Short mmCIF file of C-alpha atoms in Angstrom, two decimals:
data_model
loop_
_atom_site.label_atom_id
_atom_site.label_comp_id
_atom_site.label_asym_id
_atom_site.label_seq_id
_atom_site.Cartn_x
_atom_site.Cartn_y
_atom_site.Cartn_z
CA MET P 5 199.07 170.80 -9.84
CA ALA P 6 200.36 172.85 -6.83
CA THR P 7 198.85 175.24 -4.38
CA ALA P 8 200.15 178.98 -2.69
CA THR P 9 201.88 177.10 -0.51
CA GLY P 10 204.26 175.23 -2.71
CA ARG P 11 202.41 172.13 -1.93
CA GLU P 12 201.91 169.70 -4.67
CA THR P 13 198.78 168.38 -5.32
CA GLY P 14 197.70 164.47 -6.26
CA THR P 15 195.97 161.38 -6.26
CA THR P 16 198.73 159.10 -4.25
CA GLY P 17 198.19 160.96 -0.79
CA ALA P 18 201.74 159.76 -0.54
CA PRO P 19 203.72 162.77 1.62
CA GLU P 20 205.35 165.44 -0.46
CA PRO P 21 208.86 166.13 -0.58
CA ASP P 22 209.83 168.75 2.23
CA ASN P 23 211.83 171.90 2.18
CA GLY P 24 213.64 171.95 5.18
CA THR P 25 210.41 174.76 6.87
CA GLY P 26 207.24 172.90 7.47
CA ASP P 27 206.44 173.78 3.90
CA HIS P 28 206.61 171.36 0.94
CA VAL P 29 208.62 171.89 -2.28
CA THR P 30 208.02 171.71 -5.38
CA VAL P 31 210.19 170.16 -7.61
CA GLY P 32 208.36 170.26 -11.70
CA LYS P 33 205.74 168.33 -13.70
CA ASP P 34 208.33 166.52 -14.57
CA LYS P 35 208.98 163.48 -11.52
CA LEU P 36 210.92 160.16 -11.74
CA ARG P 37 208.46 157.38 -12.37
CA SER P 38 208.53 153.98 -10.48
CA ARG P 39 210.55 151.86 -13.21
CA HIS P 40 213.46 155.36 -12.55
CA ILE P 41 213.50 154.87 -9.56
CA THR P 42 213.69 151.41 -9.40
CA MET P 43 216.18 151.11 -11.92
CA ILE P 44 218.40 153.89 -10.25
CA THR P 45 217.18 151.51 -7.33
CA LEU P 46 219.41 148.86 -8.91
CA GLY P 47 221.64 150.20 -10.78
CA GLY P 48 223.00 153.49 -9.70
CA ILE P 49 225.60 152.01 -7.15
CA MET P 50 227.43 150.01 -9.46
CA GLY P 51 230.24 151.74 -10.82
CA SER P 52 234.04 150.85 -11.02
CA ALA P 53 234.68 150.16 -7.79
CA LEU P 54 232.87 147.20 -8.78
CA PHE P 55 234.16 146.35 -11.57
CA ILE P 56 237.39 147.73 -11.33
CA GLY P 57 238.58 147.91 -7.27
CA SER P 58 236.71 144.69 -6.37
CA GLY P 59 240.43 143.00 -7.50
CA ASN P 60 242.11 145.39 -5.10
CA VAL P 61 239.48 143.91 -2.61
CA ILE P 62 240.61 140.17 -3.66
CA ALA P 63 244.22 141.00 -4.16
CA LYS P 64 244.94 142.20 -0.34
CA ALA P 65 241.86 139.41 1.19
CA GLY P 66 241.87 136.59 -0.72
CA PRO P 67 239.43 134.45 -0.95
CA ALA P 68 237.84 135.75 2.24
CA ALA P 69 237.24 139.28 0.57
CA ILE P 70 233.15 137.72 -0.18
CA ILE P 71 233.65 138.57 3.60
CA ALA P 72 234.28 142.14 3.60
CA TYR P 73 231.44 142.42 0.97
CA LEU P 74 229.30 140.96 3.37
CA ILE P 75 230.51 143.15 6.46
CA GLY P 76 230.17 146.30 4.76
CA GLY P 77 227.09 144.98 2.90
CA LEU P 78 225.15 144.70 6.51
CA LEU P 79 226.10 148.44 7.62
CA VAL P 80 225.12 149.64 4.18
CA PHE P 81 222.03 147.73 4.90
CA LEU P 82 221.21 149.15 8.45
CA ALA P 83 222.19 152.51 7.70
CA MET P 84 219.55 152.24 4.62
CA VAL P 85 217.26 150.82 6.81
CA LEU P 86 217.09 154.01 9.11
CA LEU P 87 217.20 156.52 6.52
CA GLY P 88 214.31 155.21 5.48
CA GLU P 89 212.21 155.00 8.28
CA MET P 90 213.14 159.03 8.39
CA ALA P 91 212.66 159.58 5.05
CA ALA P 92 208.65 157.62 4.74
CA ARG P 93 207.88 159.39 7.47
CA ARG P 94 209.16 162.79 5.99
CA PRO P 95 210.16 162.77 2.45
CA ALA P 96 213.10 165.58 1.81
CA VAL P 97 214.90 165.87 -1.27
CA GLY P 98 218.17 167.12 1.36
CA SER P 99 217.76 163.12 2.79
CA PHE P 100 220.00 163.06 5.37
CA MET P 101 221.09 166.47 5.98
CA GLU P 102 217.42 168.12 6.40
CA TYR P 103 216.76 164.62 9.06
CA SER P 104 221.15 166.01 10.29
CA ARG P 105 219.19 169.81 11.00
CA ILE P 106 216.02 168.44 12.42
CA ASN P 107 217.12 166.32 14.85
CA LEU P 108 221.07 167.42 15.32
CA GLY P 109 221.25 170.72 15.12
CA ASP P 110 221.91 173.25 11.44
CA GLY P 111 225.94 172.33 12.27
CA ALA P 112 225.97 168.94 11.53
CA ALA P 113 223.79 169.05 8.83
CA TYR P 114 225.94 172.17 7.05
CA THR P 115 228.63 170.06 7.77
CA VAL P 116 228.17 166.63 6.40
CA GLY P 117 226.05 168.62 3.22
CA TRP P 118 228.92 170.33 2.09
CA LEU P 119 231.14 167.13 2.95
CA TYR P 120 228.74 165.11 0.28
CA TRP P 121 228.28 168.06 -2.02
CA TYR P 122 232.39 168.15 -1.81
CA PHE P 123 232.47 163.87 -2.46
CA TRP P 124 230.34 164.48 -5.37
CA VAL P 125 232.04 166.93 -7.23
CA GLY P 126 234.84 164.93 -6.63
CA VAL P 127 233.29 161.50 -8.33
CA LEU P 128 232.45 164.12 -11.25
CA ALA P 129 236.44 165.10 -11.13
CA TYR P 130 237.53 161.73 -11.16
CA ASP P 131 235.28 159.66 -13.92
CA SER P 132 235.64 162.28 -16.84
CA VAL P 133 239.48 161.39 -15.70
CA VAL P 134 238.39 157.71 -16.15
CA GLY P 135 236.09 158.08 -19.16
CA GLY P 136 238.21 160.20 -20.61
CA ALA P 137 241.15 158.47 -20.71
CA ILE P 138 239.00 154.83 -21.67
CA LEU P 139 237.49 157.74 -25.50
CA THR P 140 241.38 158.80 -25.68
CA GLY P 141 241.82 155.00 -26.46
CA TRP P 142 239.47 154.44 -28.99
CA PHE P 143 239.16 157.72 -30.18
CA PRO P 144 242.67 159.56 -29.71
CA PHE P 145 241.76 162.52 -31.96
CA LEU P 146 241.26 164.19 -28.50
CA PRO P 147 243.18 163.95 -25.47
CA SER P 148 241.96 162.71 -22.50
CA TRP P 149 241.61 166.00 -20.36
CA ALA P 150 238.92 167.52 -23.99
CA TRP P 151 236.75 163.92 -24.09
CA GLY P 152 236.59 164.40 -20.08
CA LEU P 153 235.27 168.51 -20.85
CA ILE P 154 232.52 167.15 -22.99
CA MET P 155 231.07 164.16 -20.83
CA LEU P 156 230.54 167.30 -18.25
CA GLY P 157 229.21 169.11 -20.50
CA LEU P 158 227.36 166.54 -22.09
CA PHE P 159 225.28 165.63 -18.35
CA ILE P 160 225.24 169.09 -17.86
CA THR P 161 222.84 169.23 -20.78
CA ILE P 162 220.65 166.40 -19.44
CA ASN P 163 220.16 167.50 -16.23
CA LEU P 164 219.20 170.82 -16.50
CA ARG P 165 216.64 169.31 -18.56
CA SER P 166 214.69 168.16 -16.35
CA VAL P 167 214.88 165.80 -13.84
CA LYS P 168 212.53 162.82 -16.22
CA THR P 169 215.38 163.99 -18.89
CA PHE P 170 217.62 162.51 -15.69
CA GLY P 171 215.97 159.33 -14.73
CA GLU P 172 215.31 158.16 -18.73
CA VAL P 173 219.48 158.50 -18.82
CA GLU P 174 220.27 156.60 -15.63
CA PHE P 175 217.25 154.29 -16.79
CA TRP P 176 218.95 152.68 -19.81
CA LEU P 177 222.76 152.97 -18.31
CA ALA P 178 221.35 150.78 -15.20
CA THR P 179 219.77 149.17 -17.37
CA VAL P 180 223.49 148.13 -19.42
CA LYS P 181 225.17 147.46 -15.57
CA VAL P 182 222.52 145.21 -14.10
CA VAL P 183 222.08 142.98 -17.94
CA ALA P 184 226.24 142.96 -17.77
CA VAL P 185 226.49 141.59 -14.48
CA ILE P 186 223.40 139.65 -14.83
CA MET P 187 225.16 137.83 -17.87
CA PHE P 188 228.69 137.85 -16.38
CA LEU P 189 226.97 135.92 -13.41
CA VAL P 190 224.35 133.26 -15.09
CA VAL P 191 228.45 132.67 -17.41
CA GLY P 192 230.72 132.92 -13.98
CA ALA P 193 228.29 130.30 -12.64
CA MET P 194 228.22 127.77 -15.08
CA LEU P 195 231.87 127.70 -15.85
CA ALA P 196 232.19 127.71 -11.71
CA PHE P 197 230.42 124.80 -11.65
CA GLY P 198 232.05 122.96 -15.01
CA LEU P 199 229.12 123.23 -17.45
CA TRP P 200 231.18 125.93 -19.76
CA PRO P 201 233.20 124.27 -22.72
CA THR P 202 237.08 124.89 -21.14
CA ASP P 203 240.19 123.00 -22.16
CA ASP P 204 240.66 122.21 -18.40
CA GLY P 205 237.06 121.78 -17.71
CA GLY P 206 235.53 120.64 -14.64
CA ALA P 207 234.19 121.99 -11.22
CA ARG P 208 236.67 124.92 -9.72
CA PHE P 209 235.58 125.62 -5.88
CA GLY P 210 239.73 124.53 -5.27
CA ASN P 211 240.27 127.96 -5.82
CA LEU P 212 238.38 128.90 -2.68
CA TRP P 213 241.12 126.70 -0.74
CA GLU P 214 244.11 125.90 -2.06
CA HIS P 215 246.37 129.31 -3.14
CA GLY P 216 247.38 129.76 0.75
CA GLY P 217 244.04 128.77 2.17
CA PHE P 218 241.09 130.53 2.45
CA MET P 219 241.78 133.51 4.16
CA PRO P 220 245.89 133.24 3.71
CA ASN P 221 246.08 136.93 4.29
CA GLY P 222 244.84 136.98 8.16
CA VAL P 223 241.91 138.57 9.76
CA GLY P 224 243.41 141.66 9.14
CA ALA P 225 243.63 142.27 6.02
CA VAL P 226 239.94 141.34 5.38
CA VAL P 227 238.89 144.21 7.66
CA SER P 228 240.77 146.80 6.19
CA GLY P 229 239.13 145.63 3.44
CA VAL P 230 235.76 146.49 4.56
CA ALA P 231 237.29 150.10 4.25
CA ILE P 232 237.38 149.48 0.56
CA VAL P 233 234.31 147.92 0.32
CA ILE P 234 231.95 150.92 2.19
CA PHE P 235 233.35 153.42 -0.48
CA ALA P 236 232.51 150.96 -2.80
CA TYR P 237 228.66 150.32 -1.82
CA PHE P 238 228.38 154.21 -1.45
CA GLY P 239 225.48 155.82 -3.97
CA THR P 240 222.26 153.63 -2.29
CA GLU P 241 221.15 156.68 -0.63
CA VAL P 242 220.97 159.12 -3.96
CA ALA P 243 217.66 156.32 -4.85
CA VAL P 244 216.71 157.42 -1.81
CA MET P 245 216.87 161.24 -2.37
CA ALA P 246 215.59 160.63 -6.29
CA ALA P 247 212.48 159.15 -4.65
CA ALA P 248 211.55 162.24 -3.72
CA GLU P 249 211.36 163.79 -6.48
CA SER P 250 209.32 160.65 -7.99
CA GLU P 251 204.88 160.46 -8.50
CA ASN P 252 204.89 158.47 -5.39
CA PRO P 253 207.24 159.81 -2.69
CA ALA P 254 206.25 157.39 -0.39
CA LYS P 255 206.59 154.07 -2.49
CA GLY P 256 209.76 155.24 -3.93
CA ILE P 257 211.33 154.99 -0.73
CA ARG P 258 210.05 151.63 0.72
CA GLN P 259 211.48 150.37 -2.36
CA ALA P 260 214.42 151.87 -2.38
CA THR P 261 214.91 150.93 0.87
CA LYS P 262 213.36 147.13 1.42
CA THR P 263 215.44 145.85 -1.92
CA VAL P 264 218.71 147.16 -0.88
CA ILE P 265 219.73 143.52 0.79
CA TRP P 266 219.57 141.74 -1.89
CA ARG P 267 220.96 144.33 -4.85
CA ILE P 268 224.06 144.24 -2.59
CA MET P 269 224.11 140.13 -2.17
CA LEU P 270 223.75 139.41 -6.10
CA PHE P 271 225.16 142.36 -7.80
CA PHE P 272 228.48 142.95 -5.58
CA VAL P 273 228.59 139.46 -2.92
CA GLY P 274 228.01 137.45 -5.97
CA SER P 275 229.93 139.02 -8.57
CA VAL P 276 233.02 138.34 -6.29
CA LEU P 277 232.22 135.16 -5.66
CA VAL P 278 232.57 134.18 -9.30
CA ILE P 279 235.48 135.48 -9.12
CA ILE P 280 237.09 134.33 -5.80
CA THR P 281 235.93 130.25 -7.75
CA VAL P 282 236.41 130.43 -11.53
CA VAL P 283 240.25 132.52 -11.16
CA PRO P 284 243.07 132.19 -8.01
CA TRP P 285 242.46 135.00 -6.27
CA ASP P 286 246.58 134.86 -6.80
CA SER P 287 246.72 135.82 -9.84
CA LEU P 288 244.70 139.07 -9.29
CA GLN P 289 246.71 141.56 -9.17
CA SER P 290 245.96 145.64 -8.09
CA ALA P 291 243.84 146.53 -11.44
CA SER P 292 243.98 150.49 -12.03
CA ASP P 293 241.77 149.99 -15.70
CA ALA P 294 239.16 147.51 -17.15
CA ALA P 295 241.82 145.64 -18.86
CA SER P 296 243.57 144.52 -15.77
CA GLY P 297 240.00 144.34 -13.55
CA PRO P 298 239.15 141.22 -12.37
CA PHE P 299 236.58 140.62 -14.38
CA THR P 300 238.14 141.14 -17.60
CA ALA P 301 239.51 137.97 -16.12
CA VAL P 302 237.04 136.05 -15.56
CA ILE P 303 235.58 136.56 -19.33
CA ASN P 304 239.06 135.44 -20.51
CA GLU P 305 238.52 132.23 -19.06
CA LEU P 306 235.94 131.69 -20.42
CA GLY P 307 237.45 131.61 -23.78
CA VAL P 308 235.45 135.67 -25.53
CA PRO P 309 237.62 137.10 -27.82
CA GLY P 310 237.84 141.08 -27.35
CA ALA P 311 237.28 140.49 -23.39
CA ALA P 312 239.04 143.23 -22.50
CA THR P 313 236.52 145.63 -25.13
CA ILE P 314 233.93 144.43 -23.34
CA MET P 315 234.69 144.76 -20.54
CA GLU P 316 235.75 148.78 -21.45
CA LEU P 317 232.23 148.93 -22.75
CA VAL P 318 230.70 148.25 -19.82
CA VAL P 319 232.88 150.19 -17.68
CA PHE P 320 232.07 153.03 -19.63
CA ALA P 321 228.64 152.70 -19.02
CA ALA P 322 229.07 152.61 -15.23
CA VAL P 323 231.13 155.65 -15.47
CA LEU P 324 228.55 157.49 -17.56
CA SER P 325 226.41 156.19 -14.64
CA VAL P 326 227.84 157.19 -11.89
CA MET P 327 228.55 160.62 -13.80
CA ASN P 328 224.91 161.41 -14.22
CA ALA P 329 223.81 160.54 -10.93
CA GLY P 330 226.77 162.35 -8.99
CA LEU P 331 225.54 165.47 -10.46
CA TYR P 332 222.07 164.74 -9.71
CA ALA P 333 223.06 164.19 -6.29
CA ALA P 334 226.17 167.05 -5.51
CA SER P 335 223.12 169.81 -6.98
CA ARG P 336 220.36 168.88 -5.37
CA MET P 337 222.40 168.83 -2.29
CA LEU P 338 223.51 172.14 -3.09
CA SER P 339 220.52 173.43 -3.44
CA SER P 340 218.55 171.81 -0.13
CA MET P 341 221.52 173.42 1.81
CA ALA P 342 220.91 176.74 0.25
CA GLU P 343 216.82 176.72 1.26
CA GLN P 344 218.82 176.49 5.04
CA LYS P 345 220.65 179.39 4.29
CA PHE P 346 223.78 177.41 4.61
CA ALA P 347 225.31 178.11 0.72
CA PRO P 348 224.16 181.04 -1.64
CA LYS P 349 220.52 181.15 -2.05
CA ALA P 350 220.74 181.42 -6.17
CA THR P 351 221.35 177.75 -5.69
CA ALA P 352 217.92 177.00 -4.23
CA VAL P 353 215.95 178.51 -6.75
CA ARG P 354 214.49 175.82 -9.48
CA ASN P 355 213.04 176.53 -12.70
CA SER P 356 209.28 175.73 -14.30
CA ARG P 357 210.70 172.35 -14.24
CA GLY P 358 211.98 171.98 -10.92
CA VAL P 359 215.61 171.80 -11.80
CA PRO P 360 217.93 173.52 -9.81
CA VAL P 361 219.74 175.59 -12.36
CA LEU P 362 222.80 176.96 -10.57
CA ALA P 363 223.22 174.09 -8.37
CA VAL P 364 223.69 172.40 -11.09
CA VAL P 365 226.46 174.64 -13.23
CA LEU P 366 228.18 174.79 -9.77
CA SER P 367 228.70 171.04 -9.17
CA THR P 368 229.31 170.71 -13.07
CA VAL P 369 232.17 173.37 -11.94
CA GLY P 370 233.46 171.95 -9.24
CA GLY P 371 233.84 168.41 -11.47
CA VAL P 372 235.88 171.05 -14.30
CA VAL P 373 238.27 172.57 -12.11
CA GLY P 374 239.06 169.00 -10.55
CA LEU P 375 239.59 167.54 -14.33
CA LEU P 376 241.64 170.17 -15.17
CA VAL P 377 244.11 169.76 -12.21
CA ASN P 378 244.83 167.30 -13.18
CA TYR P 379 245.46 168.05 -15.79
CA LEU P 380 247.28 171.07 -15.57
CA PHE P 381 249.46 169.96 -12.46
CA PRO P 382 249.62 166.75 -12.75
CA ASP P 383 252.76 166.19 -9.76
CA ALA P 384 251.95 167.99 -7.30
CA GLY P 385 249.43 165.88 -5.54
CA VAL P 386 246.21 168.30 -5.70
CA PHE P 387 244.48 165.55 -7.65
CA ASP P 388 244.66 162.85 -5.61
CA PHE P 389 244.46 165.05 -1.85
CA ILE P 390 240.69 165.71 -3.38
CA MET P 391 240.75 161.82 -3.85
CA ASN P 392 241.44 161.03 -0.70
CA SER P 393 240.32 163.98 1.43
CA THR P 394 236.49 162.50 0.19
CA GLY P 395 238.14 159.30 1.82
CA LEU P 396 235.91 159.31 5.13
CA VAL P 397 232.48 160.99 3.69
CA ALA P 398 230.25 156.95 3.32
CA LEU P 399 231.43 156.75 6.78
CA PHE P 400 230.52 160.05 8.23
CA VAL P 401 226.93 159.34 6.08
CA TYR P 402 226.67 156.37 7.91
CA ALA P 403 227.02 158.39 11.05
CA PHE P 404 225.30 161.15 10.92
CA ILE P 405 221.84 158.40 10.16
CA ALA P 406 222.19 156.77 12.37
CA LEU P 407 222.86 159.23 15.17
CA SER P 408 219.92 161.32 13.57
CA HIS P 409 217.45 158.32 13.56
CA TRP P 410 218.65 157.64 16.81
CA ASN P 411 217.68 161.46 18.27
CA MET P 412 214.17 161.41 16.45
CA ARG P 413 213.23 158.04 17.89
CA ARG P 414 214.07 159.28 21.12
CA LYS P 415 211.74 162.41 20.96
CA MET P 416 209.62 160.24 19.69
CA SER P 417 205.43 159.37 21.62
CA ALA P 418 205.15 155.88 21.82
CA ALA P 419 201.73 156.63 19.63
CA GLU P 420 203.87 158.36 17.08
CA THR P 421 206.09 155.47 16.47
CA SER P 422 203.56 152.96 16.18
CA ALA P 423 202.41 154.95 13.20
CA LEU P 424 205.55 155.09 11.12
CA GLU P 425 205.25 153.30 7.93
CA MET P 426 208.26 151.81 7.37
CA LYS P 427 210.12 150.86 10.84
CA ALA P 428 213.57 150.17 11.47
CA LYS P 429 213.22 146.49 14.08
CA LEU P 430 215.61 146.54 17.28
CA TYR P 431 215.97 150.13 17.74
CA PRO P 432 218.67 150.99 18.65
CA LEU P 433 220.61 147.85 18.66
CA PRO P 434 220.47 149.14 14.53
CA ASN P 435 221.99 152.65 15.29
CA LEU P 436 224.71 151.01 17.58
CA VAL P 437 226.32 148.88 14.72
CA VAL P 438 226.02 151.48 12.11
CA LEU P 439 228.34 153.78 14.65
CA LEU P 440 230.90 150.89 16.14
CA SER P 441 230.94 149.93 12.69
CA VAL P 442 232.48 153.32 11.94
CA VAL P 443 234.56 153.34 14.25
CA ALA P 444 236.76 149.83 13.96
CA VAL P 445 236.67 151.63 10.46
CA VAL P 446 238.56 155.10 11.07
CA VAL P 447 240.60 152.57 13.39
CA VAL P 448 241.44 149.95 10.97
CA MET P 449 242.07 153.41 8.24
CA MET P 450 244.45 154.48 11.20
CA VAL P 451 246.45 151.42 11.44
CA ASN P 452 246.90 150.86 8.30
CA SER P 453 249.85 153.01 6.10
CA GLY P 454 248.05 152.27 3.07
CA SER P 455 245.44 154.36 3.96
CA ARG P 456 246.17 156.77 6.67
CA VAL P 457 246.43 159.27 4.15
CA GLU P 458 242.84 159.57 3.26
CA VAL P 459 241.77 159.82 7.60
CA TRP P 460 244.16 162.77 7.61
CA SER P 461 242.92 164.12 4.21
CA SER P 462 239.59 163.67 4.83
CA VAL P 463 239.82 165.62 8.75
CA VAL P 464 242.26 168.56 6.80
CA ALA P 465 239.01 168.83 4.38
CA THR P 466 236.10 168.06 6.55
CA ALA P 467 238.85 170.38 9.54
CA PHE P 468 238.04 173.62 7.02
CA ILE P 469 233.82 173.08 6.45
CA ALA P 470 233.72 173.23 9.99
CA ALA P 471 235.80 176.17 10.03
CA LEU P 472 233.86 178.20 8.03
CA TRP P 473 230.17 177.69 10.31
CA PRO P 474 231.01 180.55 12.01
CA LEU P 475 230.44 182.74 9.32
CA VAL P 476 227.40 181.18 7.69
CA LYS P 477 226.21 181.05 11.40
CA ARG P 478 225.89 184.19 12.07
CA ASN P 479 224.84 184.93 8.43
CA LYS P 480 222.18 182.64 8.92
CA ARG P 481 221.02 184.13 12.05
CA LYS P 482 220.91 187.84 10.16
CA ILE P 483 218.93 186.55 7.36
CA ALA P 484 215.81 185.11 10.44
CA ALA P 485 216.51 188.20 12.71
CA SER P 486 215.62 190.44 9.05
CA VAL P 487 212.77 188.37 8.21
CA ALA P 488 211.36 188.80 12.18
CA ASN P 489 211.99 192.50 11.53
CA ALA P 490 210.65 193.44 8.58
CA ALA P 491 207.11 191.20 9.91
CA GLY P 492 207.41 193.84 12.82
CA THR P 493 205.15 191.51 15.29
CA HIS P 494 207.64 188.64 15.32
CA GLU P 495 210.45 187.69 17.14
CA LEU P 496 213.59 185.47 16.16
CA ARG P 497 213.67 182.35 18.95
CA HIS P 498 216.13 179.65 18.79
CA GLU P 499 214.99 175.47 18.69
CA PRO P 500 216.86 172.43 18.25
CA GLY P 501 217.20 172.55 14.44
CA GLY P 502 218.05 176.06 13.94
CA TYR P 503 216.62 179.47 14.35
CA ALA P 504 213.22 180.76 13.68
CA VAL P 505 210.86 183.44 13.86
CA ALA P 506 207.95 182.83 15.14
CA GLU P 507 204.93 185.16 16.64
CA ARG P 508 205.47 187.58 19.99
CA ALA P 509 204.23 187.48 23.07
CA ASP P 510 204.39 191.25 24.51
CA ARG P 511 202.08 192.17 20.38
CA GLU P 512 198.55 192.94 19.74
CA PRO P 513 197.24 189.77 17.02
CA ALA P 514 196.47 192.30 13.27
CA PRO P 515 192.83 193.16 13.01
CA GLU P 516 190.92 191.14 10.80
CA GLU P 517 190.03 192.28 7.55
#
């Protein structure tokens, strides 16, 4: 049950989600279960970036694309370990936004929070376009934009019902992806070793070096491929956010953090290794749909009829999963920002089932706007700007995680550090590796003419958000001052994380009743 302060009581003894004000936030009776967190953790990040986008990395770097996936995986793993330590110490639905507020200040939290919300709204719009195109191919009696709107309507209904409903839907969609990839890895490995009956027969490991060498386009192509890979991995943090609304937050956070490395190694690195072994890398083209993707190319090698249709079904399930998780992440971030006065107050309000209704609605509206802009103004470049301007969000998030963790550890005593339930080893080395890697990727993107537009678009979007911060800061201070004045015996004080209402030293304590 919930106490008067909003804290949920239970028997697990696990830390409860924090709303950022020192109180604990009630997230509703329908919490996520362990199996939900497990499947969100396993399959949450597997989207079209894996099933289609991996072909673009291979076409760029050749067989050495496997190195790009390993480097990107290391960066994501280190960032998740740092995030996991902070989350285990203080579970928060706002995740890294809340930790940025505590350790870096309001300005940092405001910026990274809005960028993250903007990213997922862009993903909602993009995947509604992709999913709509797939559905129109199957059922041409409706245009793709109409199918996209239907998909968005479906997921707003799911997310408004309860967090448990979100988790149940995500569980089954993620299960489809996980089963599909495991089957792909098994039969792909059989084909690579020559154990699958084909016309040519024999092992295919020669594809790793026989078509211009293992690294045919040089080190630069591998490094530039890392930039693409990082965005494919982005979304691992959703499992940590979801764990804060689970039956046992601490267990869910540990589970999401400790398994990230083998998830990356198995599903991403393993899939890419199968692809570059089975199919000559120079036979792959930049893919734009399931039919032209690398997974379809491997299935064709197996001699399975309807390979493109099979992959379309898997990609469609992936699109649905990402839309579901994206709406969840966007709405929870918007709600968490509202609790800190970074967003409209009404978006923080949760219904009896713990769902921030207005935050879900506004996040969906953002996706609808992006979808309609793509349909109404296809040649205006507006939709392209929306997608390009989210290009650096993953890097910004990882940088803020590394800096927040560094500042947290710097202020902790030796006793507090030794008492940590989860602890990032070799501190501050992981922080340095993450920060230097972020800088290196940005430099590579600036040098590469193909990705330079993403950098500048992201800078413009960030500058716009930052330009509004003085107004938000002034409003936040006014609200805090109003609360202090209403209390009468309190005053407004500045603290590292922002402003707080504190007891005035010049006032007599209120008489006890």
